[in-house]
Amino acid sequence: MGIVLDFQKGRRHLLAKRAFRNWGRRFTDQFDEDTSLSALSDGTLGLLIRGGEENLLPIYDLILSVLGMGSGARFYDLEGSEKMYVMDISIFLLDQLRFESMKRLGWVEDFPTRHISLLDLVEQFGEHFSSRRHETPFLSPSHALYGEYEKTFEGDRSLFVRRLIPEALQAYIRESEKS
């Protein structure tokens, strides 16, 4: 049994090396198979949450590497269904990264995906996370708009939190650039 566990651990370690190869060149963090949203430095998170073509490339790179489809630059050569799947995962990851920035600002409560490794978020997207991709964390009671949030119909609270994302991005990027 020990051999099987060592093999799985070794396979996962190699997957992390491949998946984070380009991240190690771009960011100052150390990445491994256990790297989660909560483990990212403020600077790395500040770059990843921006979105846009240039900042999505590392996310595509992570996804394609984990799925065994090559590097992020290959994203543009993917066929329709593969490209849509990678886009679904990238939108999911971008949301989770942005929720992490909101958590660090104290705007939202803790949420489960922030403690799951980035490798698992990608690998298990289809079977575990795709059905939960529209979920959002709860707004923190300390947030200035919490009273309004509480009065909002429960089914609309997710949208309420999502509407705060642009303001949160600006606040987080400002804060991360100070550090």
mmCIF file of the C-alpha atoms, coordinates in Angstrom:
data_MODEL
# 
_entry.id   MODEL 
# 
loop_
_atom_site.group_PDB 
_atom_site.id 
_atom_site.type_symbol 
_atom_site.label_atom_id 
_atom_site.label_alt_id 
_atom_site.label_comp_id 
_atom_site.label_asym_id 
_atom_site.label_entity_id 
_atom_site.label_seq_id 
_atom_site.pdbx_PDB_ins_code 
_atom_site.Cartn_x 
_atom_site.Cartn_y 
_atom_site.Cartn_z 
_atom_site.occupancy 
_atom_site.B_iso_or_equiv 
_atom_site.pdbx_formal_charge 
_atom_site.auth_seq_id 
_atom_site.auth_comp_id 
_atom_site.auth_asym_id 
_atom_site.auth_atom_id 
_atom_site.pdbx_PDB_model_num 
ATOM 1   C CA . MET A 1 1   ? 0.000   0.000  0.000   1.00 0.00 ? 1   MET A CA 1 
ATOM 2   C CA . GLY A 1 2   ? 2.885   2.350  0.779   1.00 0.00 ? 2   GLY A CA 1 
ATOM 3   C CA . ILE A 1 3   ? 4.187   2.024  -2.783  1.00 0.00 ? 3   ILE A CA 1 
ATOM 4   C CA . VAL A 1 4   ? 0.820   3.094  -4.236  1.00 0.00 ? 4   VAL A CA 1 
ATOM 5   C CA . LEU A 1 5   ? 0.668   6.132  -1.941  1.00 0.00 ? 5   LEU A CA 1 
ATOM 6   C CA . ASP A 1 6   ? 4.250   7.094  -2.801  1.00 0.00 ? 6   ASP A CA 1 
ATOM 7   C CA . PHE A 1 7   ? 3.460   6.732  -6.500  1.00 0.00 ? 7   PHE A CA 1 
ATOM 8   C CA . GLN A 1 8   ? 0.377   8.958  -6.201  1.00 0.00 ? 8   GLN A CA 1 
ATOM 9   C CA . LYS A 1 9   ? 2.314   11.505 -4.150  1.00 0.00 ? 9   LYS A CA 1 
ATOM 10  C CA . GLY A 1 10  ? 5.139   11.504 -6.701  1.00 0.00 ? 10  GLY A CA 1 
ATOM 11  C CA . ARG A 1 11  ? 2.701   11.846 -9.609  1.00 0.00 ? 11  ARG A CA 1 
ATOM 12  C CA . ARG A 1 12  ? 1.022   14.790 -7.894  1.00 0.00 ? 12  ARG A CA 1 
ATOM 13  C CA . HIS A 1 13  ? 4.375   16.423 -7.159  1.00 0.00 ? 13  HIS A CA 1 
ATOM 14  C CA . LEU A 1 14  ? 5.345   16.153 -10.840 1.00 0.00 ? 14  LEU A CA 1 
ATOM 15  C CA . LEU A 1 15  ? 1.962   17.528 -11.885 1.00 0.00 ? 15  LEU A CA 1 
ATOM 16  C CA . ALA A 1 16  ? 2.503   20.558 -9.628  1.00 0.00 ? 16  ALA A CA 1 
ATOM 17  C CA . LYS A 1 17  ? 6.001   21.136 -11.044 1.00 0.00 ? 17  LYS A CA 1 
ATOM 18  C CA . ARG A 1 18  ? 4.593   21.081 -14.573 1.00 0.00 ? 18  ARG A CA 1 
ATOM 19  C CA . ALA A 1 19  ? 1.510   23.161 -13.731 1.00 0.00 ? 19  ALA A CA 1 
ATOM 20  C CA . PHE A 1 20  ? 3.415   25.885 -11.879 1.00 0.00 ? 20  PHE A CA 1 
ATOM 21  C CA . ARG A 1 21  ? 6.554   25.925 -14.074 1.00 0.00 ? 21  ARG A CA 1 
ATOM 22  C CA . ASN A 1 22  ? 5.697   29.271 -15.674 1.00 0.00 ? 22  ASN A CA 1 
ATOM 23  C CA . TRP A 1 23  ? 4.197   30.673 -12.474 1.00 0.00 ? 23  TRP A CA 1 
ATOM 24  C CA . GLY A 1 24  ? 7.579   30.216 -10.783 1.00 0.00 ? 24  GLY A CA 1 
ATOM 25  C CA . ARG A 1 25  ? 9.131   32.475 -13.428 1.00 0.00 ? 25  ARG A CA 1 
ATOM 26  C CA . ARG A 1 26  ? 6.385   35.096 -13.241 1.00 0.00 ? 26  ARG A CA 1 
ATOM 27  C CA . PHE A 1 27  ? 5.665   35.297 -9.500  1.00 0.00 ? 27  PHE A CA 1 
ATOM 28  C CA . THR A 1 28  ? 7.864   35.294 -6.407  1.00 0.00 ? 28  THR A CA 1 
ATOM 29  C CA . ASP A 1 29  ? 5.813   32.661 -4.515  1.00 0.00 ? 29  ASP A CA 1 
ATOM 30  C CA . GLN A 1 30  ? 6.827   29.051 -4.086  1.00 0.00 ? 30  GLN A CA 1 
ATOM 31  C CA . PHE A 1 31  ? 4.163   26.749 -5.538  1.00 0.00 ? 31  PHE A CA 1 
ATOM 32  C CA . ASP A 1 32  ? 3.545   23.068 -4.896  1.00 0.00 ? 32  ASP A CA 1 
ATOM 33  C CA . GLU A 1 33  ? 0.794   20.467 -4.961  1.00 0.00 ? 33  GLU A CA 1 
ATOM 34  C CA . ASP A 1 34  ? -0.810  21.953 -1.833  1.00 0.00 ? 34  ASP A CA 1 
ATOM 35  C CA . THR A 1 35  ? -0.889  25.603 -2.980  1.00 0.00 ? 35  THR A CA 1 
ATOM 36  C CA . SER A 1 36  ? -4.368  26.974 -2.388  1.00 0.00 ? 36  SER A CA 1 
ATOM 37  C CA . LEU A 1 37  ? -5.969  30.381 -2.880  1.00 0.00 ? 37  LEU A CA 1 
ATOM 38  C CA . SER A 1 38  ? -5.261  31.262 0.740   1.00 0.00 ? 38  SER A CA 1 
ATOM 39  C CA . ALA A 1 39  ? -1.550  30.427 0.281   1.00 0.00 ? 39  ALA A CA 1 
ATOM 40  C CA . LEU A 1 40  ? -0.962  32.926 -2.527  1.00 0.00 ? 40  LEU A CA 1 
ATOM 41  C CA . SER A 1 41  ? 0.948   36.074 -1.660  1.00 0.00 ? 41  SER A CA 1 
ATOM 42  C CA . ASP A 1 42  ? -0.836  39.418 -1.879  1.00 0.00 ? 42  ASP A CA 1 
ATOM 43  C CA . GLY A 1 43  ? 1.290   40.389 -4.869  1.00 0.00 ? 43  GLY A CA 1 
ATOM 44  C CA . THR A 1 44  ? 0.517   37.236 -6.832  1.00 0.00 ? 44  THR A CA 1 
ATOM 45  C CA . LEU A 1 45  ? -3.171  37.446 -6.008  1.00 0.00 ? 45  LEU A CA 1 
ATOM 46  C CA . GLY A 1 46  ? -3.173  41.131 -6.980  1.00 0.00 ? 46  GLY A CA 1 
ATOM 47  C CA . LEU A 1 47  ? -1.864  40.263 -10.441 1.00 0.00 ? 47  LEU A CA 1 
ATOM 48  C CA . LEU A 1 48  ? -4.136  37.272 -11.012 1.00 0.00 ? 48  LEU A CA 1 
ATOM 49  C CA . ILE A 1 49  ? -7.413  39.008 -10.109 1.00 0.00 ? 49  ILE A CA 1 
ATOM 50  C CA . ARG A 1 50  ? -7.055  41.717 -12.727 1.00 0.00 ? 50  ARG A CA 1 
ATOM 51  C CA . GLY A 1 51  ? -8.395  39.631 -15.591 1.00 0.00 ? 51  GLY A CA 1 
ATOM 52  C CA . GLY A 1 52  ? -7.642  40.728 -19.131 1.00 0.00 ? 52  GLY A CA 1 
ATOM 53  C CA . GLU A 1 53  ? -5.710  38.843 -21.779 1.00 0.00 ? 53  GLU A CA 1 
ATOM 54  C CA . GLU A 1 54  ? -2.236  39.188 -20.234 1.00 0.00 ? 54  GLU A CA 1 
ATOM 55  C CA . ASN A 1 55  ? -3.325  38.175 -16.734 1.00 0.00 ? 55  ASN A CA 1 
ATOM 56  C CA . LEU A 1 56  ? -5.458  35.256 -17.904 1.00 0.00 ? 56  LEU A CA 1 
ATOM 57  C CA . LEU A 1 57  ? -2.485  33.552 -19.567 1.00 0.00 ? 57  LEU A CA 1 
ATOM 58  C CA . PRO A 1 58  ? -1.111  32.203 -16.239 1.00 0.00 ? 58  PRO A CA 1 
ATOM 59  C CA . ILE A 1 59  ? -4.574  30.851 -15.405 1.00 0.00 ? 59  ILE A CA 1 
ATOM 60  C CA . TYR A 1 60  ? -4.833  29.179 -18.829 1.00 0.00 ? 60  TYR A CA 1 
ATOM 61  C CA . ASP A 1 61  ? -1.323  27.848 -18.339 1.00 0.00 ? 61  ASP A CA 1 
ATOM 62  C CA . LEU A 1 62  ? -2.237  26.281 -14.996 1.00 0.00 ? 62  LEU A CA 1 
ATOM 63  C CA . ILE A 1 63  ? -5.440  24.737 -16.355 1.00 0.00 ? 63  ILE A CA 1 
ATOM 64  C CA . LEU A 1 64  ? -3.947  23.351 -19.559 1.00 0.00 ? 64  LEU A CA 1 
ATOM 65  C CA . SER A 1 65  ? -0.939  21.947 -17.698 1.00 0.00 ? 65  SER A CA 1 
ATOM 66  C CA . VAL A 1 66  ? -3.097  20.229 -15.078 1.00 0.00 ? 66  VAL A CA 1 
ATOM 67  C CA . LEU A 1 67  ? -5.354  18.780 -17.782 1.00 0.00 ? 67  LEU A CA 1 
ATOM 68  C CA . GLY A 1 68  ? -2.326  17.583 -19.767 1.00 0.00 ? 68  GLY A CA 1 
ATOM 69  C CA . MET A 1 69  ? -3.118  19.821 -22.736 1.00 0.00 ? 69  MET A CA 1 
ATOM 70  C CA . GLY A 1 70  ? 0.110   21.823 -22.967 1.00 0.00 ? 70  GLY A CA 1 
ATOM 71  C CA . SER A 1 71  ? 0.920   25.415 -22.074 1.00 0.00 ? 71  SER A CA 1 
ATOM 72  C CA . GLY A 1 72  ? -1.385  28.418 -21.769 1.00 0.00 ? 72  GLY A CA 1 
ATOM 73  C CA . ALA A 1 73  ? -0.400  29.756 -25.187 1.00 0.00 ? 73  ALA A CA 1 
ATOM 74  C CA . ARG A 1 74  ? -2.058  26.668 -26.690 1.00 0.00 ? 74  ARG A CA 1 
ATOM 75  C CA . PHE A 1 75  ? -5.460  27.895 -25.416 1.00 0.00 ? 75  PHE A CA 1 
ATOM 76  C CA . TYR A 1 76  ? -6.053  29.834 -28.623 1.00 0.00 ? 76  TYR A CA 1 
ATOM 77  C CA . ASP A 1 77  ? -5.562  26.687 -30.725 1.00 0.00 ? 77  ASP A CA 1 
ATOM 78  C CA . LEU A 1 78  ? -8.094  24.573 -28.829 1.00 0.00 ? 78  LEU A CA 1 
ATOM 79  C CA . GLU A 1 79  ? -11.240 23.318 -30.526 1.00 0.00 ? 79  GLU A CA 1 
ATOM 80  C CA . GLY A 1 80  ? -14.684 24.547 -29.476 1.00 0.00 ? 80  GLY A CA 1 
ATOM 81  C CA . SER A 1 81  ? -15.693 22.156 -26.670 1.00 0.00 ? 81  SER A CA 1 
ATOM 82  C CA . GLU A 1 82  ? -12.179 22.007 -25.176 1.00 0.00 ? 82  GLU A CA 1 
ATOM 83  C CA . LYS A 1 83  ? -11.893 25.787 -25.298 1.00 0.00 ? 83  LYS A CA 1 
ATOM 84  C CA . MET A 1 84  ? -15.304 26.190 -23.627 1.00 0.00 ? 84  MET A CA 1 
ATOM 85  C CA . TYR A 1 85  ? -14.326 23.771 -20.855 1.00 0.00 ? 85  TYR A CA 1 
ATOM 86  C CA . VAL A 1 86  ? -11.062 25.628 -20.200 1.00 0.00 ? 86  VAL A CA 1 
ATOM 87  C CA . MET A 1 87  ? -12.944 28.951 -20.245 1.00 0.00 ? 87  MET A CA 1 
ATOM 88  C CA . ASP A 1 88  ? -15.466 27.599 -17.709 1.00 0.00 ? 88  ASP A CA 1 
ATOM 89  C CA . ILE A 1 89  ? -12.634 26.579 -15.393 1.00 0.00 ? 89  ILE A CA 1 
ATOM 90  C CA . SER A 1 90  ? -10.804 29.892 -15.893 1.00 0.00 ? 90  SER A CA 1 
ATOM 91  C CA . ILE A 1 91  ? -13.938 31.907 -15.062 1.00 0.00 ? 91  ILE A CA 1 
ATOM 92  C CA . PHE A 1 92  ? -14.458 29.735 -11.989 1.00 0.00 ? 92  PHE A CA 1 
ATOM 93  C CA . LEU A 1 93  ? -10.841 30.213 -10.867 1.00 0.00 ? 93  LEU A CA 1 
ATOM 94  C CA . LEU A 1 94  ? -10.960 33.945 -11.523 1.00 0.00 ? 94  LEU A CA 1 
ATOM 95  C CA . ASP A 1 95  ? -14.092 34.188 -9.368  1.00 0.00 ? 95  ASP A CA 1 
ATOM 96  C CA . GLN A 1 96  ? -12.418 32.207 -6.581  1.00 0.00 ? 96  GLN A CA 1 
ATOM 97  C CA . LEU A 1 97  ? -9.308  34.403 -6.760  1.00 0.00 ? 97  LEU A CA 1 
ATOM 98  C CA . ARG A 1 98  ? -11.475 37.508 -6.552  1.00 0.00 ? 98  ARG A CA 1 
ATOM 99  C CA . PHE A 1 99  ? -13.415 36.088 -3.596  1.00 0.00 ? 99  PHE A CA 1 
ATOM 100 C CA . GLU A 1 100 ? -10.059 35.449 -1.920  1.00 0.00 ? 100 GLU A CA 1 
ATOM 101 C CA . SER A 1 101 ? -9.159  39.112 -2.369  1.00 0.00 ? 101 SER A CA 1 
ATOM 102 C CA . MET A 1 102 ? -12.538 40.078 -0.885  1.00 0.00 ? 102 MET A CA 1 
ATOM 103 C CA . LYS A 1 103 ? -11.886 37.741 2.061   1.00 0.00 ? 103 LYS A CA 1 
ATOM 104 C CA . ARG A 1 104 ? -8.521  39.384 2.697   1.00 0.00 ? 104 ARG A CA 1 
ATOM 105 C CA . LEU A 1 105 ? -10.193 42.779 2.639   1.00 0.00 ? 105 LEU A CA 1 
ATOM 106 C CA . GLY A 1 106 ? -12.662 41.498 5.242   1.00 0.00 ? 106 GLY A CA 1 
ATOM 107 C CA . TRP A 1 107 ? -15.603 41.898 2.870   1.00 0.00 ? 107 TRP A CA 1 
ATOM 108 C CA . VAL A 1 108 ? -16.744 38.253 2.779   1.00 0.00 ? 108 VAL A CA 1 
ATOM 109 C CA . GLU A 1 109 ? -16.785 35.293 5.130   1.00 0.00 ? 109 GLU A CA 1 
ATOM 110 C CA . ASP A 1 110 ? -14.549 32.268 4.778   1.00 0.00 ? 110 ASP A CA 1 
ATOM 111 C CA . PHE A 1 111 ? -15.469 29.934 1.903   1.00 0.00 ? 111 PHE A CA 1 
ATOM 112 C CA . PRO A 1 112 ? -14.504 26.301 1.272   1.00 0.00 ? 112 PRO A CA 1 
ATOM 113 C CA . THR A 1 113 ? -12.610 26.602 -2.012  1.00 0.00 ? 113 THR A CA 1 
ATOM 114 C CA . ARG A 1 114 ? -9.990  28.920 -0.550  1.00 0.00 ? 114 ARG A CA 1 
ATOM 115 C CA . HIS A 1 115 ? -8.484  25.966 1.311   1.00 0.00 ? 115 HIS A CA 1 
ATOM 116 C CA . ILE A 1 116 ? -8.512  23.500 -1.599  1.00 0.00 ? 116 ILE A CA 1 
ATOM 117 C CA . SER A 1 117 ? -5.376  23.167 -3.709  1.00 0.00 ? 117 SER A CA 1 
ATOM 118 C CA . LEU A 1 118 ? -5.433  24.908 -7.067  1.00 0.00 ? 118 LEU A CA 1 
ATOM 119 C CA . LEU A 1 119 ? -4.603  21.562 -8.687  1.00 0.00 ? 119 LEU A CA 1 
ATOM 120 C CA . ASP A 1 120 ? -7.733  20.014 -7.176  1.00 0.00 ? 120 ASP A CA 1 
ATOM 121 C CA . LEU A 1 121 ? -9.902  22.965 -8.182  1.00 0.00 ? 121 LEU A CA 1 
ATOM 122 C CA . VAL A 1 122 ? -8.873  22.347 -11.790 1.00 0.00 ? 122 VAL A CA 1 
ATOM 123 C CA . GLU A 1 123 ? -8.743  18.527 -11.750 1.00 0.00 ? 123 GLU A CA 1 
ATOM 124 C CA . GLN A 1 124 ? -12.074 18.148 -9.989  1.00 0.00 ? 124 GLN A CA 1 
ATOM 125 C CA . PHE A 1 125 ? -13.915 20.995 -11.669 1.00 0.00 ? 125 PHE A CA 1 
ATOM 126 C CA . GLY A 1 126 ? -16.154 18.760 -13.787 1.00 0.00 ? 126 GLY A CA 1 
ATOM 127 C CA . GLU A 1 127 ? -17.169 16.404 -11.014 1.00 0.00 ? 127 GLU A CA 1 
ATOM 128 C CA . HIS A 1 128 ? -17.286 18.723 -7.978  1.00 0.00 ? 128 HIS A CA 1 
ATOM 129 C CA . PHE A 1 129 ? -17.075 22.413 -8.730  1.00 0.00 ? 129 PHE A CA 1 
ATOM 130 C CA . SER A 1 130 ? -18.877 23.073 -12.018 1.00 0.00 ? 130 SER A CA 1 
ATOM 131 C CA . SER A 1 131 ? -22.254 22.686 -10.327 1.00 0.00 ? 131 SER A CA 1 
ATOM 132 C CA . ARG A 1 132 ? -21.174 25.169 -7.625  1.00 0.00 ? 132 ARG A CA 1 
ATOM 133 C CA . ARG A 1 133 ? -19.490 27.727 -9.879  1.00 0.00 ? 133 ARG A CA 1 
ATOM 134 C CA . HIS A 1 134 ? -22.171 30.357 -9.335  1.00 0.00 ? 134 HIS A CA 1 
ATOM 135 C CA . GLU A 1 135 ? -21.997 30.189 -5.529  1.00 0.00 ? 135 GLU A CA 1 
ATOM 136 C CA . THR A 1 136 ? -20.523 33.129 -3.676  1.00 0.00 ? 136 THR A CA 1 
ATOM 137 C CA . PRO A 1 137 ? -19.294 33.569 -0.125  1.00 0.00 ? 137 PRO A CA 1 
ATOM 138 C CA . PHE A 1 138 ? -21.526 35.325 2.396   1.00 0.00 ? 138 PHE A CA 1 
ATOM 139 C CA . LEU A 1 139 ? -20.962 39.029 2.888   1.00 0.00 ? 139 LEU A CA 1 
ATOM 140 C CA . SER A 1 140 ? -19.177 39.774 6.149   1.00 0.00 ? 140 SER A CA 1 
ATOM 141 C CA . PRO A 1 141 ? -21.313 41.325 8.910   1.00 0.00 ? 141 PRO A CA 1 
ATOM 142 C CA . SER A 1 142 ? -18.591 43.978 9.264   1.00 0.00 ? 142 SER A CA 1 
ATOM 143 C CA . HIS A 1 143 ? -19.117 45.213 5.679   1.00 0.00 ? 143 HIS A CA 1 
ATOM 144 C CA . ALA A 1 144 ? -20.805 48.619 5.434   1.00 0.00 ? 144 ALA A CA 1 
ATOM 145 C CA . LEU A 1 145 ? -23.547 47.214 3.171   1.00 0.00 ? 145 LEU A CA 1 
ATOM 146 C CA . TYR A 1 146 ? -24.347 44.204 5.347   1.00 0.00 ? 146 TYR A CA 1 
ATOM 147 C CA . GLY A 1 147 ? -27.727 45.607 6.449   1.00 0.00 ? 147 GLY A CA 1 
ATOM 148 C CA . GLU A 1 148 ? -28.768 45.999 2.821   1.00 0.00 ? 148 GLU A CA 1 
ATOM 149 C CA . TYR A 1 149 ? -27.423 42.501 2.067   1.00 0.00 ? 149 TYR A CA 1 
ATOM 150 C CA . GLU A 1 150 ? -29.541 40.995 4.847   1.00 0.00 ? 150 GLU A CA 1 
ATOM 151 C CA . LYS A 1 151 ? -32.674 42.659 3.456   1.00 0.00 ? 151 LYS A CA 1 
ATOM 152 C CA . THR A 1 152 ? -31.940 41.255 -0.004  1.00 0.00 ? 152 THR A CA 1 
ATOM 153 C CA . PHE A 1 153 ? -33.940 38.196 -1.079  1.00 0.00 ? 153 PHE A CA 1 
ATOM 154 C CA . GLU A 1 154 ? -31.767 35.159 -0.351  1.00 0.00 ? 154 GLU A CA 1 
ATOM 155 C CA . GLY A 1 155 ? -31.697 34.099 -4.017  1.00 0.00 ? 155 GLY A CA 1 
ATOM 156 C CA . ASP A 1 156 ? -30.290 37.501 -4.998  1.00 0.00 ? 156 ASP A CA 1 
ATOM 157 C CA . ARG A 1 157 ? -27.503 37.655 -2.401  1.00 0.00 ? 157 ARG A CA 1 
ATOM 158 C CA . SER A 1 158 ? -25.020 36.042 -4.766  1.00 0.00 ? 158 SER A CA 1 
ATOM 159 C CA . LEU A 1 159 ? -25.610 38.838 -7.264  1.00 0.00 ? 159 LEU A CA 1 
ATOM 160 C CA . PHE A 1 160 ? -25.271 41.378 -4.435  1.00 0.00 ? 160 PHE A CA 1 
ATOM 161 C CA . VAL A 1 161 ? -21.778 40.056 -3.618  1.00 0.00 ? 161 VAL A CA 1 
ATOM 162 C CA . ARG A 1 162 ? -20.785 39.897 -7.294  1.00 0.00 ? 162 ARG A CA 1 
ATOM 163 C CA . ARG A 1 163 ? -21.727 43.554 -7.774  1.00 0.00 ? 163 ARG A CA 1 
ATOM 164 C CA . LEU A 1 164 ? -19.080 44.436 -5.184  1.00 0.00 ? 164 LEU A CA 1 
ATOM 165 C CA . ILE A 1 165 ? -16.273 42.764 -7.169  1.00 0.00 ? 165 ILE A CA 1 
ATOM 166 C CA . PRO A 1 166 ? -15.165 45.810 -9.241  1.00 0.00 ? 166 PRO A CA 1 
ATOM 167 C CA . GLU A 1 167 ? -14.869 47.983 -6.122  1.00 0.00 ? 167 GLU A CA 1 
ATOM 168 C CA . ALA A 1 168 ? -13.122 45.170 -4.245  1.00 0.00 ? 168 ALA A CA 1 
ATOM 169 C CA . LEU A 1 169 ? -10.614 44.696 -7.078  1.00 0.00 ? 169 LEU A CA 1 
ATOM 170 C CA . GLN A 1 170 ? -9.676  48.364 -7.011  1.00 0.00 ? 170 GLN A CA 1 
ATOM 171 C CA . ALA A 1 171 ? -9.327  48.336 -3.218  1.00 0.00 ? 171 ALA A CA 1 
ATOM 172 C CA . TYR A 1 172 ? -7.298  45.133 -3.175  1.00 0.00 ? 172 TYR A CA 1 
ATOM 173 C CA . ILE A 1 173 ? -4.973  46.150 -5.985  1.00 0.00 ? 173 ILE A CA 1 
ATOM 174 C CA . ARG A 1 174 ? -4.361  49.488 -4.247  1.00 0.00 ? 174 ARG A CA 1 
ATOM 175 C CA . GLU A 1 175 ? -3.555  47.663 -0.994  1.00 0.00 ? 175 GLU A CA 1 
ATOM 176 C CA . SER A 1 176 ? -1.352  44.997 -2.618  1.00 0.00 ? 176 SER A CA 1 
ATOM 177 C CA . GLU A 1 177 ? 0.695   47.613 -4.451  1.00 0.00 ? 177 GLU A CA 1 
ATOM 178 C CA . LYS A 1 178 ? 1.463   49.315 -1.115  1.00 0.00 ? 178 LYS A CA 1 
ATOM 179 C CA . SER A 1 179 ? 2.966   46.098 0.283   1.00 0.00 ? 179 SER A CA 1 
# 
